[in-house]
Amino acid sequence: MHPVVVYVVAPLSIGVVYAVLMSLIREPHRRTFNAIMVAGAGAAYLSGGGLGGWEYLFTALITYCAFRGLNSWTFIGIAWLLHTISDVLHHLKGHPIVPFAHDSSLSCAVCDPVIALWCLRGGPDLLAFLRRRSSGQPSEPVH
C-alpha cells in the first residue's frame, strides 16, 4: 500500500469516522464520553517510558484538560492536541504507542488533530449535518 494512504489518508479517515460515530451519542453525554476517551489516550504511553519522567507531566496535563473537558469541549480539544505532541515525540524517540507497529505514533499524530478540531468546534452532531445536506435543507453552520 502506498505510504501516503498508510500515513495520511487512513489516519485522517479514522479521525473523521471517530467524529461521525461520536454523533451517535447525544449531548451532554457526547462531551462526557469524549473527556473520558482523551483521558485514556493521555495515559496510553505510561507503560512505555519513552520520555522518562516527562510521561507523567504529559499524562497530568492531559488528565487535567480531560477533567476540565467534562464541562468544556475546548479543553477536550486542547487535550487531543497535547496528545498529538506526545505522539510526535514518541515517534521521533522510537517508542511507538503500539510497540509492534513502528509508525503507530506517527499515524496517531495525524489522526488526533482531526479529532481535536472537531472538539474545538464544540463536538457537533455530524450525522445531523449530513442528513440536512442530503435532504436539500439549508444547513446550519457546524459549531
mmCIF file with all atom_site columns, C-alpha atoms in Angstrom, residues 96-102 104:
data_model
loop_
_atom_site.group_PDB
_atom_site.id
_atom_site.type_symbol
_atom_site.label_atom_id
_atom_site.label_alt_id
_atom_site.label_comp_id
_atom_site.label_asym_id
_atom_site.label_entity_id
_atom_site.label_seq_id
_atom_site.pdbx_PDB_ins_code
_atom_site.Cartn_x
_atom_site.Cartn_y
_atom_site.Cartn_z
_atom_site.occupancy
_atom_site.B_iso_or_equiv
_atom_site.pdbx_formal_charge
_atom_site.auth_seq_id
_atom_site.auth_comp_id
_atom_site.auth_asym_id
_atom_site.auth_atom_id
_atom_site.pdbx_PDB_model_num
ATOM 1 C CA . PRO A 1 96  ? 5.517 3.966  19.354 1.00 0.00 ? 96  PRO A CA 1
ATOM 2 C CA . ILE A 1 97  ? 2.122 3.764  21.032 1.00 0.00 ? 97  ILE A CA 1
ATOM 3 C CA . VAL A 1 98  ? 1.738 0.234  19.624 1.00 0.00 ? 98  VAL A CA 1
ATOM 4 C CA . PRO A 1 99  ? 5.122 -1.422 20.276 1.00 0.00 ? 99  PRO A CA 1
ATOM 5 C CA . PHE A 1 100 ? 4.951 -3.803 17.295 1.00 0.00 ? 100 PHE A CA 1
ATOM 6 C CA . ALA A 1 101 ? 3.822 -1.083 14.844 1.00 0.00 ? 101 ALA A CA 1
ATOM 7 C CA . HIS A 1 102 ? 6.799 1.217  14.364 1.00 0.00 ? 102 HIS A CA 1
ATOM 8 C CA . SER A 1 104 ? 1.749 3.907  15.006 1.00 0.00 ? 104 SER A CA 1
#
